[in-house]
Coordinates of C-alpha atoms in Angstrom, one line a residue:
Chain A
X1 CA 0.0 0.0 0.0
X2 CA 1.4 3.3 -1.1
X3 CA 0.5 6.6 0.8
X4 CA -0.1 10.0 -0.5
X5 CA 2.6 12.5 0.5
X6 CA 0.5 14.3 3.3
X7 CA -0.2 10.6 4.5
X8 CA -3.8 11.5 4.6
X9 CA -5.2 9.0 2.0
X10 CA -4.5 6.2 0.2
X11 CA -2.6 6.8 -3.5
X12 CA -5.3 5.8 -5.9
X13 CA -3.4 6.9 -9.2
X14 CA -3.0 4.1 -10.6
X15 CA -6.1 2.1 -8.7
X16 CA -9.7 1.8 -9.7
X17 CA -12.4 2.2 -7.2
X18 CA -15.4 -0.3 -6.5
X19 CA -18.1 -1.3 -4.7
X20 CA -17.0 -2.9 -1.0
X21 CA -18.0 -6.0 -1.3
X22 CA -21.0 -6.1 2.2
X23 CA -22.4 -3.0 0.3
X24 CA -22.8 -5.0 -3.2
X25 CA -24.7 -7.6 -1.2
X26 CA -26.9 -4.9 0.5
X27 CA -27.5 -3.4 -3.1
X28 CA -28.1 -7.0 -4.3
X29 CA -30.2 -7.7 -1.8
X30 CA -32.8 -4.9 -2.0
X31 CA -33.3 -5.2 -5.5
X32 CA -34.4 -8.9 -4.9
X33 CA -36.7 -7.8 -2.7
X34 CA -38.5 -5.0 -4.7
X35 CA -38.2 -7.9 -8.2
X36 CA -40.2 -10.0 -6.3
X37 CA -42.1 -7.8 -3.5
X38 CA -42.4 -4.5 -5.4
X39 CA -41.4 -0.8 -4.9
X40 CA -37.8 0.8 -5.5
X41 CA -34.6 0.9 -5.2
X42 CA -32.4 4.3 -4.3
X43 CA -29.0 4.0 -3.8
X44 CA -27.2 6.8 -1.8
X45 CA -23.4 7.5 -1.4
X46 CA -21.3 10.3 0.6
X47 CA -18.2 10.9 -1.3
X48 CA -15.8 12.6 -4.3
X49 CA -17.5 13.3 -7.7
X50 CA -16.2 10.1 -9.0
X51 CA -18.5 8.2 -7.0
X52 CA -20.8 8.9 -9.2
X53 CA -19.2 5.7 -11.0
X54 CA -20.0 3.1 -7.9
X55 CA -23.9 4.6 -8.2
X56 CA -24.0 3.5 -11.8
X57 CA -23.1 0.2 -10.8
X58 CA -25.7 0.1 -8.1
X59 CA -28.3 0.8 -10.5
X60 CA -27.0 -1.1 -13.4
X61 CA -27.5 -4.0 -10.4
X62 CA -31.2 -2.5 -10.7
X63 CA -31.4 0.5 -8.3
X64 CA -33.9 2.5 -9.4
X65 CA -32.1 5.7 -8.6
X66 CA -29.5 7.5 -6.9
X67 CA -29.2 10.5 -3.8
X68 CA -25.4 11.5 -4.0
X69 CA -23.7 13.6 -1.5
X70 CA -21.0 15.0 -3.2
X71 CA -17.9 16.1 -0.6
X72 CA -13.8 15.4 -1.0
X73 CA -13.4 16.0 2.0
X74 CA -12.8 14.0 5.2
X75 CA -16.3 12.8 7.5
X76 CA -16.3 10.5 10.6
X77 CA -19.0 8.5 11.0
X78 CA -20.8 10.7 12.9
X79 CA -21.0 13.1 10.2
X80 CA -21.5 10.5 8.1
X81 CA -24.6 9.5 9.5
X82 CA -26.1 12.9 10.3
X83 CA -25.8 14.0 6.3
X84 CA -27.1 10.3 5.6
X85 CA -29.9 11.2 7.9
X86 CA -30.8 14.3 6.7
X87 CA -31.2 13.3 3.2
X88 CA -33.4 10.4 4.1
X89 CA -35.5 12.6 6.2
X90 CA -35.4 15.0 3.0
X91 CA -35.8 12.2 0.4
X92 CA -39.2 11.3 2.6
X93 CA -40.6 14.2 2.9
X94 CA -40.3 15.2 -1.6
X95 CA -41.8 11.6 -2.0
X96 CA -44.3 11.5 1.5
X97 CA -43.2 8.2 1.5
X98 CA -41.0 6.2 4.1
X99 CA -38.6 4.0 3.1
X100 CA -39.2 0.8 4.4
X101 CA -35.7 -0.3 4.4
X102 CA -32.5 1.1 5.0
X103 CA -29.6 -1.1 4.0
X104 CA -25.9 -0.6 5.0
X105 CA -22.8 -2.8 4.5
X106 CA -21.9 -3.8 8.4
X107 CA -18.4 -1.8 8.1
X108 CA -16.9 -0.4 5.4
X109 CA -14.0 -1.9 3.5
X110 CA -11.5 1.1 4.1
X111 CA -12.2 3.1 7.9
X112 CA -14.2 0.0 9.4
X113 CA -16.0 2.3 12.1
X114 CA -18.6 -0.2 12.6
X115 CA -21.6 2.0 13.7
X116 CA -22.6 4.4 10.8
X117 CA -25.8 2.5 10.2
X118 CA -26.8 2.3 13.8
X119 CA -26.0 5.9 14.4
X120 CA -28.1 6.7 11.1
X121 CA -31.1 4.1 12.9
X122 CA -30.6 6.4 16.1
X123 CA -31.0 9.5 13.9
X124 CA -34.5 8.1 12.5
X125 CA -35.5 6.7 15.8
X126 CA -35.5 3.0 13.9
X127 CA -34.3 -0.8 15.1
X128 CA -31.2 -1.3 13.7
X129 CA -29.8 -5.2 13.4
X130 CA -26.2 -5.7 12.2
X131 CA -24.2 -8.4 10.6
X132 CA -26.9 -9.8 8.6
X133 CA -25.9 -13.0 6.1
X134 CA -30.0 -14.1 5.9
X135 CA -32.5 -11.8 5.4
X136 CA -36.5 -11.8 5.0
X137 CA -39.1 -9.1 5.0
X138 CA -42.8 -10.2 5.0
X139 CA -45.8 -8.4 6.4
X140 CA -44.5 -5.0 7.3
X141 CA -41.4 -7.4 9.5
X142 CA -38.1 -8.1 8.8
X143 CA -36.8 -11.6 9.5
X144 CA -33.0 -10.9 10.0
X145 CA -29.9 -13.7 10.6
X146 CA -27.1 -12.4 12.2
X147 CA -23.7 -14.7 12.4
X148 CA -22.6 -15.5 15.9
X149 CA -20.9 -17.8 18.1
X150 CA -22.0 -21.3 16.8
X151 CA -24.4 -20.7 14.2
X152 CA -26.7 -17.7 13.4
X153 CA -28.7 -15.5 16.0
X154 CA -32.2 -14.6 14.6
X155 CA -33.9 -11.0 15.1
X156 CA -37.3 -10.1 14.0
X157 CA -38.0 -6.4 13.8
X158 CA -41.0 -3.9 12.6
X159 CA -40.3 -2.5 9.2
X160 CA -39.1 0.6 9.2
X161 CA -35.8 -0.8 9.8
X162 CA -32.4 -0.3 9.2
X163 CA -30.1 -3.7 8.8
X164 CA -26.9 -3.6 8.2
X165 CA -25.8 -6.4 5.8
X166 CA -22.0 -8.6 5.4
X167 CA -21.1 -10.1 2.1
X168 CA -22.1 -13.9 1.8
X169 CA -26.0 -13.0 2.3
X170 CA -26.8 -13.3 -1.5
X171 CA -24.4 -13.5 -4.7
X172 CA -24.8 -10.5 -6.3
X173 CA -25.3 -10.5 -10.1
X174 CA -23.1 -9.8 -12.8
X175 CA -24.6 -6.6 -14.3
X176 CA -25.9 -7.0 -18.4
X177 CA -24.8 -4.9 -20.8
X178 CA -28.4 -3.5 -21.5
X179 CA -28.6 -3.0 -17.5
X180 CA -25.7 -0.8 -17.8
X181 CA -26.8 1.3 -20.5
X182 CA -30.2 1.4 -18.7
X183 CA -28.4 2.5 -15.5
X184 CA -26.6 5.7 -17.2
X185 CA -29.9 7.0 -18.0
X186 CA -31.4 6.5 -14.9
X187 CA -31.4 9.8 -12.6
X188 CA -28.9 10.9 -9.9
X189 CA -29.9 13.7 -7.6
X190 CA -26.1 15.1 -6.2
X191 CA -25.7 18.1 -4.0
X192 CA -22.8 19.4 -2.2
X193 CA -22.5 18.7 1.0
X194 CA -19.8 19.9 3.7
X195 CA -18.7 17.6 6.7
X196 CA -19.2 19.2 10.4
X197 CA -15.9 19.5 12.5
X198 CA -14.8 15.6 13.4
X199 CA -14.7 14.6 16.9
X200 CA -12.6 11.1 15.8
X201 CA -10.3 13.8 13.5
X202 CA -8.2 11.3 11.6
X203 CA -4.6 12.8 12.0
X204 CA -2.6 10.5 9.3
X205 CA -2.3 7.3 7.9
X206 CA 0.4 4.6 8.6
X207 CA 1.7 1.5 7.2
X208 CA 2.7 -0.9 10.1
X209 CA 5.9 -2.5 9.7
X210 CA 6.3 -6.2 8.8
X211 CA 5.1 -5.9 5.5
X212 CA 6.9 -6.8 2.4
X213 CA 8.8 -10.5 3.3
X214 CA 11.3 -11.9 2.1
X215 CA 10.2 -15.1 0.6
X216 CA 12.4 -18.4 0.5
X217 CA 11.8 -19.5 -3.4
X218 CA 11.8 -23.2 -2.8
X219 CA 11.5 -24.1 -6.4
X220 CA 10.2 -24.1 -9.8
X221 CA 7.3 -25.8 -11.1
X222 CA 6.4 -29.5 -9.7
X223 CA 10.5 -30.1 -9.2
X224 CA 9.9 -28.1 -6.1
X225 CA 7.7 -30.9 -4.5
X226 CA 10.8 -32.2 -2.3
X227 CA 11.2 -28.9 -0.9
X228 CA 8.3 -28.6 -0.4
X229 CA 7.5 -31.9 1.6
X230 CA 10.6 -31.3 3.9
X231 CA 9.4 -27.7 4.8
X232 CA 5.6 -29.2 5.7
X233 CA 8.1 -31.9 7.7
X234 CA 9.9 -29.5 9.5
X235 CA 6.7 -27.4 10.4
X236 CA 5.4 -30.8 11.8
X237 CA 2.2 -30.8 9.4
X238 CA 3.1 -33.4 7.1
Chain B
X1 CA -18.5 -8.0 28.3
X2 CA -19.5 -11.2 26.9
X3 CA -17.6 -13.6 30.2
X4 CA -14.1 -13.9 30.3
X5 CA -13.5 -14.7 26.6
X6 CA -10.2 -13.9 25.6
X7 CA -10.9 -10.7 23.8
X8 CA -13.2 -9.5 27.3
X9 CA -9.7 -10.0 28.4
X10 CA -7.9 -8.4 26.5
X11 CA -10.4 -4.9 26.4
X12 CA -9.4 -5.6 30.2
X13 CA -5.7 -4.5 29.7
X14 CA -6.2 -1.9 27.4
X15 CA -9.0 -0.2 30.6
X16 CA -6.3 -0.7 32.8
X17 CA -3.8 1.1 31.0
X18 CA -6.1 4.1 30.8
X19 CA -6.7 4.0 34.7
X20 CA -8.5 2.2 37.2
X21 CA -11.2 0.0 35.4
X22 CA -14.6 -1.8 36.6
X23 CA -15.3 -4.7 34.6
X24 CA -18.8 -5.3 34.0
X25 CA -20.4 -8.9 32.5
X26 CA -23.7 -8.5 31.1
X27 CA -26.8 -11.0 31.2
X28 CA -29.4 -12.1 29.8
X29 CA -30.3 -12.7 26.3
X30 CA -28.5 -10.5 23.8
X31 CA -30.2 -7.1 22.7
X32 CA -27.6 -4.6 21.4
X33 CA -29.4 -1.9 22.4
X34 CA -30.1 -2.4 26.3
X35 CA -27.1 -3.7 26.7
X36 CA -25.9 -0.5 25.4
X37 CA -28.2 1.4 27.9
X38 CA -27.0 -0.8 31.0
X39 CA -23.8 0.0 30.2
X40 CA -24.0 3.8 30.0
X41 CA -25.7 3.8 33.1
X42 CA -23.1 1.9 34.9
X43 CA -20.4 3.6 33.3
X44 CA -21.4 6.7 34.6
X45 CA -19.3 9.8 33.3
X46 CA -16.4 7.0 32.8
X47 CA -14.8 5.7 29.8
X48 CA -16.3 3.0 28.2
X49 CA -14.2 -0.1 26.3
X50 CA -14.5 -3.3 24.9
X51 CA -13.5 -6.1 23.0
X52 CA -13.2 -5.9 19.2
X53 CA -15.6 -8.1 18.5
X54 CA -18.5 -8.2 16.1
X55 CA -20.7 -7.8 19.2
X56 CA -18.1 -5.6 21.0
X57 CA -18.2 -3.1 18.8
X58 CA -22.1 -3.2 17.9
X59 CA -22.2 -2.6 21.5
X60 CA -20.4 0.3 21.7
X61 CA -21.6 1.9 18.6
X62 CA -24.9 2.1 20.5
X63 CA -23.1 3.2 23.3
X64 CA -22.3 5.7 21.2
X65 CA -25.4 6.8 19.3
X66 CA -27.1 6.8 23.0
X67 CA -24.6 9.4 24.0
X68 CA -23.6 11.6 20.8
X69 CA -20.3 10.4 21.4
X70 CA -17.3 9.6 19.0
X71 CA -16.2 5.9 19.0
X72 CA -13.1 4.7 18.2
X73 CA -13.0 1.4 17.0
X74 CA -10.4 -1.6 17.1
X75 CA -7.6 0.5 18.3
X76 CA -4.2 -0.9 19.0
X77 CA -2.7 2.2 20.9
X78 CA -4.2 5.0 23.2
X79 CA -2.6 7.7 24.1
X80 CA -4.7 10.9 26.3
X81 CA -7.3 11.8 23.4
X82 CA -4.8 10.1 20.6
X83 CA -5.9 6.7 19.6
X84 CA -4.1 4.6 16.8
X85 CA -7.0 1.8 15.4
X86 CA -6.9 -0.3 12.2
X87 CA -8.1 0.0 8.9
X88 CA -8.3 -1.9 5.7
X89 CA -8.8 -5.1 8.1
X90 CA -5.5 -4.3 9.3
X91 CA -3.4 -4.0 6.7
X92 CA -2.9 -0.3 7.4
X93 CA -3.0 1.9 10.9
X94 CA -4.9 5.3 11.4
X95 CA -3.9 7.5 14.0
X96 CA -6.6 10.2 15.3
X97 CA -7.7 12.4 17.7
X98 CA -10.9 12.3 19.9
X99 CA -12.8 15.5 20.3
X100 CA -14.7 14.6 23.5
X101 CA -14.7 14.5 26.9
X102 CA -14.8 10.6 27.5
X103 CA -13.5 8.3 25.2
X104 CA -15.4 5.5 23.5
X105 CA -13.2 2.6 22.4
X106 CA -12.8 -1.3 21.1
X107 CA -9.2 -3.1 21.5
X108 CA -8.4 -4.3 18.5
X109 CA -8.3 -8.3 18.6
X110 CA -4.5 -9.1 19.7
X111 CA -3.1 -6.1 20.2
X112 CA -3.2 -6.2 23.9
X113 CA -2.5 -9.7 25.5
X114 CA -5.1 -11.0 27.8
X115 CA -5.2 -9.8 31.4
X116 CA -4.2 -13.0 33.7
X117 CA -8.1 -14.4 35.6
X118 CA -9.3 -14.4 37.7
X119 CA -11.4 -11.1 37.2
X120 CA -14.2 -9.9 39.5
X121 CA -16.7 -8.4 37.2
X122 CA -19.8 -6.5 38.0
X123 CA -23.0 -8.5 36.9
X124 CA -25.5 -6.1 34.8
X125 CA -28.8 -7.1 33.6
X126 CA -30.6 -5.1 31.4
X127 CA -33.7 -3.8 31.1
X128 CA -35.0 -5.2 27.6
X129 CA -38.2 -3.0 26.7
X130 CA -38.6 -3.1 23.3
X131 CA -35.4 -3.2 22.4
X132 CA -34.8 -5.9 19.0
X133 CA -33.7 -8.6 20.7
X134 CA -32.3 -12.7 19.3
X135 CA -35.9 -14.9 19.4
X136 CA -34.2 -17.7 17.7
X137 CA -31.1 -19.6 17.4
X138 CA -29.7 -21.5 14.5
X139 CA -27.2 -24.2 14.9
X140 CA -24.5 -24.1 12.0
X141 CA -25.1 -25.9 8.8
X142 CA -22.7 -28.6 8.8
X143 CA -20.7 -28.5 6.2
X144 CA -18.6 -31.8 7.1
X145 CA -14.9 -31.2 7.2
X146 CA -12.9 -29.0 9.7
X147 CA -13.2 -25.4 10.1
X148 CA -11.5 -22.8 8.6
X149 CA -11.4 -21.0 11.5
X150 CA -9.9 -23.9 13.7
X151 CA -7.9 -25.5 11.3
X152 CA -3.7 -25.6 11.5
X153 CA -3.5 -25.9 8.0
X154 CA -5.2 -24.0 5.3
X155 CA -4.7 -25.0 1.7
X156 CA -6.4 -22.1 -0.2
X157 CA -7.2 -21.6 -3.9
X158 CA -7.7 -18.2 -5.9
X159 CA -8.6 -17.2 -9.4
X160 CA -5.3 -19.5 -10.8
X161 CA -7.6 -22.4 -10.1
X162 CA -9.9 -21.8 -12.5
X163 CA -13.1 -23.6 -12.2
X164 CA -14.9 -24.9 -9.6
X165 CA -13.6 -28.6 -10.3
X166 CA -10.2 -27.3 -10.5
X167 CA -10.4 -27.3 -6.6
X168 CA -10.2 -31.4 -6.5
X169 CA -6.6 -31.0 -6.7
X170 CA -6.6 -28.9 -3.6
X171 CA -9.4 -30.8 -1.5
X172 CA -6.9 -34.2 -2.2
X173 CA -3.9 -32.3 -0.8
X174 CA -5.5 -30.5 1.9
X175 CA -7.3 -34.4 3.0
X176 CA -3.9 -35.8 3.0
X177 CA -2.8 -33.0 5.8
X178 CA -6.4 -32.9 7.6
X179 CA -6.7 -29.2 6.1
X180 CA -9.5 -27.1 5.7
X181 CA -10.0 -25.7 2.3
X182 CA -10.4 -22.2 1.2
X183 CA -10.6 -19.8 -1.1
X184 CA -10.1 -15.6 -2.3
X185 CA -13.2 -13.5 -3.3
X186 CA -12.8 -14.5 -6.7
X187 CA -14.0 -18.1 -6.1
X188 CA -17.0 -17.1 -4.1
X189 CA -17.9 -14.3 -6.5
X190 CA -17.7 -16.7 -9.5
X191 CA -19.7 -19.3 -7.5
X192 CA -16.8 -21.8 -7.8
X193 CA -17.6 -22.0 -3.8
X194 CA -19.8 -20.9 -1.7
X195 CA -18.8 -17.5 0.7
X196 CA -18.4 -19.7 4.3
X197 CA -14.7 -21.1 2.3
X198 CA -13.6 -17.3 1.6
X199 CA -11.0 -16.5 3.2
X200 CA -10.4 -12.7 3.6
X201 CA -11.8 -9.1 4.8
X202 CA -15.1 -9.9 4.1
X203 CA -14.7 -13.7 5.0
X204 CA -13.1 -15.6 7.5
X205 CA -10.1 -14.5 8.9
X206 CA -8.2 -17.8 9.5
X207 CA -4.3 -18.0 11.8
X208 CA -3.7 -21.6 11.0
X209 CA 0.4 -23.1 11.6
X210 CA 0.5 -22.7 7.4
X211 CA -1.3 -21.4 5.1
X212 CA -1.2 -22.4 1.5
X213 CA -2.1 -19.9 -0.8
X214 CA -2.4 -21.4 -4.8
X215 CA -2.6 -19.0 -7.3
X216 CA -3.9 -16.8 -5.2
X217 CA -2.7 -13.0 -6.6
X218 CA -2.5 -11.3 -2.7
X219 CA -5.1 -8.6 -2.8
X220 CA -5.4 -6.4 0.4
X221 CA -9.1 -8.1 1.1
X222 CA -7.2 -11.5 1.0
X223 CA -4.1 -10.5 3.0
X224 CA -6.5 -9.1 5.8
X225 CA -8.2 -12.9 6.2
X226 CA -4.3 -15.2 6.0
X227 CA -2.8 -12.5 7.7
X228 CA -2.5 -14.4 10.9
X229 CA -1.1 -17.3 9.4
X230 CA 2.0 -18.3 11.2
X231 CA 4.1 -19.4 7.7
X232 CA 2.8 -18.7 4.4
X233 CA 3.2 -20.6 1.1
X234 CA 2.5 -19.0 -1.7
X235 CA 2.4 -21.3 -5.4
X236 CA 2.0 -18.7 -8.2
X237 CA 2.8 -19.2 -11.5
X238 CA 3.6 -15.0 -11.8
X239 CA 7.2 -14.4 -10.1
X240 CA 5.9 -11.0 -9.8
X241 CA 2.3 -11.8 -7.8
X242 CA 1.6 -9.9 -4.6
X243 CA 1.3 -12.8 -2.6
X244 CA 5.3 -13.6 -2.7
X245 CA 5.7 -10.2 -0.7
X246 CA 4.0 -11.8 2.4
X247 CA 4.6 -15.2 1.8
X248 CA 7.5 -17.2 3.8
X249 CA 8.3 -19.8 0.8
X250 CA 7.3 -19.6 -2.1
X251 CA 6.8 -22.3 -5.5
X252 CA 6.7 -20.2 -8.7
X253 CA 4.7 -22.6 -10.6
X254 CA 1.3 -23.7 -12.6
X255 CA -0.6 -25.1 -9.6
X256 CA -2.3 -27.4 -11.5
X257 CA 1.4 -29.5 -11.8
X258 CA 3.0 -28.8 -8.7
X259 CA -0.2 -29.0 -6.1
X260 CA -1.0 -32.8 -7.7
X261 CA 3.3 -33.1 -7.2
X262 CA 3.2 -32.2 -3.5
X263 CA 0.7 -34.4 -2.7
X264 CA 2.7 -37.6 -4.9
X265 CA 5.6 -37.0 -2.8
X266 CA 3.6 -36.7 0.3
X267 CA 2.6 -39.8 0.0
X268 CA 5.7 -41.0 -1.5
X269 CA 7.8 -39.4 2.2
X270 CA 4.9 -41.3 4.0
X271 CA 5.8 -44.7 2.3
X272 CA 2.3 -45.5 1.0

């Protein structure tokens, strides 16, 4: 991992971005729902212009449309979640409708904060049930399995509801070339948004020492088997 | 929080390094939310920490939404309001500052050894309400086989593999050293397997004796799950592949000749 100079961020030059993988499923997930339930998908993101990229593959997945909050600069969660809560409350109010579901990946691929979805249920004064890997909503309740200790842990919560979803709930689809046209048409609704002062102020970024090993090359090709065998022998796994 | 586990224990140390700490063990059946609540009201005007934990940290991020607090969490350092906690699953640090006037934090698993039982801890019970709460438990499907999670051997298979029957190769090796077998996102995303063999951020994180990574390319989401891995063999038929840079030996090979190798001369060392 390569840091920018100010060692504020990670250097994405040369990288591409993409969905994290919990938020895919929660994307995935939602659209199944509405396919066989009805209603509509919006997908909402907090973030740089080019972000605009990861909502087009959210609704070339089959979201119906996008909110996006458009801001390069740095948020905590708790930002995070006030700005997501505002525009939900706003989003509600233009459509006098509630959403019924509010879906979150359980932590995000990068900070890993672990509580932006519950704060955001807090903010709408909604249950909130994280970690979800099964998930099933049916007669204004949600039917949610959460992975634990030994097995899974069931909840069963009131719609509205906010879950909070991990990757390995559903297997999300590989988007058709017709659903990504479709999905560039579709409408975005982006303003600016600006975070409040953070109270977890992120100072820099670090890499920890210990990466970048030296491997011992035991070999090329199936020649190396030998090697190979006496190293499993002398880690007594063989 | 949840009994003396070993990551209860290890929250422990991290308390006791910020001052004097009252451990608490909460009962009853578990409901996120009022356990959050008993907890604040025990706490006080205190600081509040736990374990890093799925639940640990779902605790205290209601711990923090009750309060309007920041929350800081899987940290590896604390210093005053200075905190250093992990991101990208570990594979890099963050070092921030906490704007408040208590501080809400997680110990990041194994970064703080276990504090030696026995430990007196306060029983709470909280008061459930309405709070969402478990009404069922499911056992684990049993998949047959041992656990990723538990196993001391890993042998692991990435997009190099190629299909889903490319993995016999692997399940033969990995039977012949009671392994479990796993796999990168790739596999699980292609539907080669399914997602409880993905080893990674978003998967299991396994710490077997060795892990056995076949051409596997050693993307940051995979790193984050065989991190823990006491030695590391990497077989990639790319000198140049990621997955050499944290692997301890390394086979630069096609895995599809030297896995089915290893396991002839396996057999061959064991005289069968």
């Amino acid at each position: 991992m390569v840091l920018t100079d100010d060692g504020q961020a990670l250097q994405t030059r040369h990288l591409g971005f993409t969905i994290s993988p919990h938020e895919e499923c929660g994307v995935e997930e939602a659209v199944r729902i509405v396919e066989a339930q009805g209603g509509e998908v919006v997908a909402l993101t907090l973030g740089p212009a080019e972000a605009e990229d990861q909502l087009r593959e959210c609704m070339a997945l089959g979201a119906d449309r996008a909110i996006h909050l458009v801001s390069d600069e740095q948020w905590d969660a708790q930002g995070t979640a006030a700005a997501i809560v505002e525009a939900v409350r706003a989003a509600q109010s233009e459509d006098a409708a509630p959403f019924d579901l509010i879906v979150f990946g359980n932590e995000s691929a990068d900070a890993g904060n672990y509580q932006v979805g519950i704060r955001v249920a807090y903010g709408l004064g909604l249950p909130v049930v994280t970690g979800v890997k099964g998930l099933t909503v049916s007669e204004g309740r949600a039917r949610c399995e959460q992975e634990a200790a030994g097995g899974r842990d069931v909840y069963d919560v009131p719609l509205p509801a906010v879950v909070t979803v991990k990757e390995g709930l559903n297997l999300p689809r590989y988007p058709s070339v017709p659903a990504k046209l479709r999905a560039n048409r579709k409408p975005i609704d982006a303003r600016a948004v600006a975070p409040p002062a953070p109270r977890l102020e992120q100072l820099r970024l670090v890499v920890p020492e210990g990466q970048g090993k030296q491997a011992e090359v035991l070999g090329h090709g199936p020649q190396a088997a030998p090697a190979v065998v006496e190293v499993l022998q002398r880690l007594g796994v063989a | 929080m949840e009994g003396a586990d070993d990551l209860s224990l290890q929250a422990l140390t991290l308390a006791r390094s910020l001052g004097e700490a009252r451990p608490v063990r909460i009962e009853g059946p578990y409901a996120p939310s009022a356990w959050a609540a008993a907890l604040v009201g025990a706490a006080g005007a205190d600081d509040i920490v736990g374990p890093g934990s799925d639940r640990g940290n779902e605790v205290l991020a209601h711990v923090a939404a009750q309060l309007d607090l920041p929350f800081a969490a899987n940290v590896t350092d604390v210093a005053g309001e200075e905190v250093t906690r992990i991101r990208w699953g570990g594979t890099l640090l963050e070092e921030a500052r906490i704007h408040a006037e208590r501080r809400l934090l997680t110990a990041a698993p194994f970064a703080f050894e276990a504090t030696a039982g026995p430990v007196q801890a306060q029983a709470l019970v909280p008061n459930l309400g309405d709070a969402a709460t478990v009404v069922e438990h499911l056992a684990p499907e049993t998949g047959g086989g041992i656990s990723l999670s538990a196993a001391k051997v890993v042998v692991s298979g990435g997009r190099g593999v190629g299909s889903a029957e490319g993995f016999a190769i692997l399940e033969e090796l990995a039977g012949l050293l009671d392994a479990a077998v796993g796999c990168s996102r790739v596999v699980t995303s292609a539907g080669w397997r399914p997602h409880a063999d993905q080893v990674g951020q978003t998967g299991t994180k396994v710490s077997p004796d060795l892990y056995i990574a076949c051409g596997i390319s050693g993307a940051t989401q995979h790193i984050a799950g065989c991190k823990g891995a006491k030695k590391l063999l990497a077989i990639n038929d790319d000198p140049e592949a990621t997955i050499f840079g944290h692997a301890d030996y390394a086979v630069i090979g096609n895995l599809h000749e030297v896995v089915p190798a290893i396991t002839a001369e396996l057999r061959k060392a064991r005289g069968a």
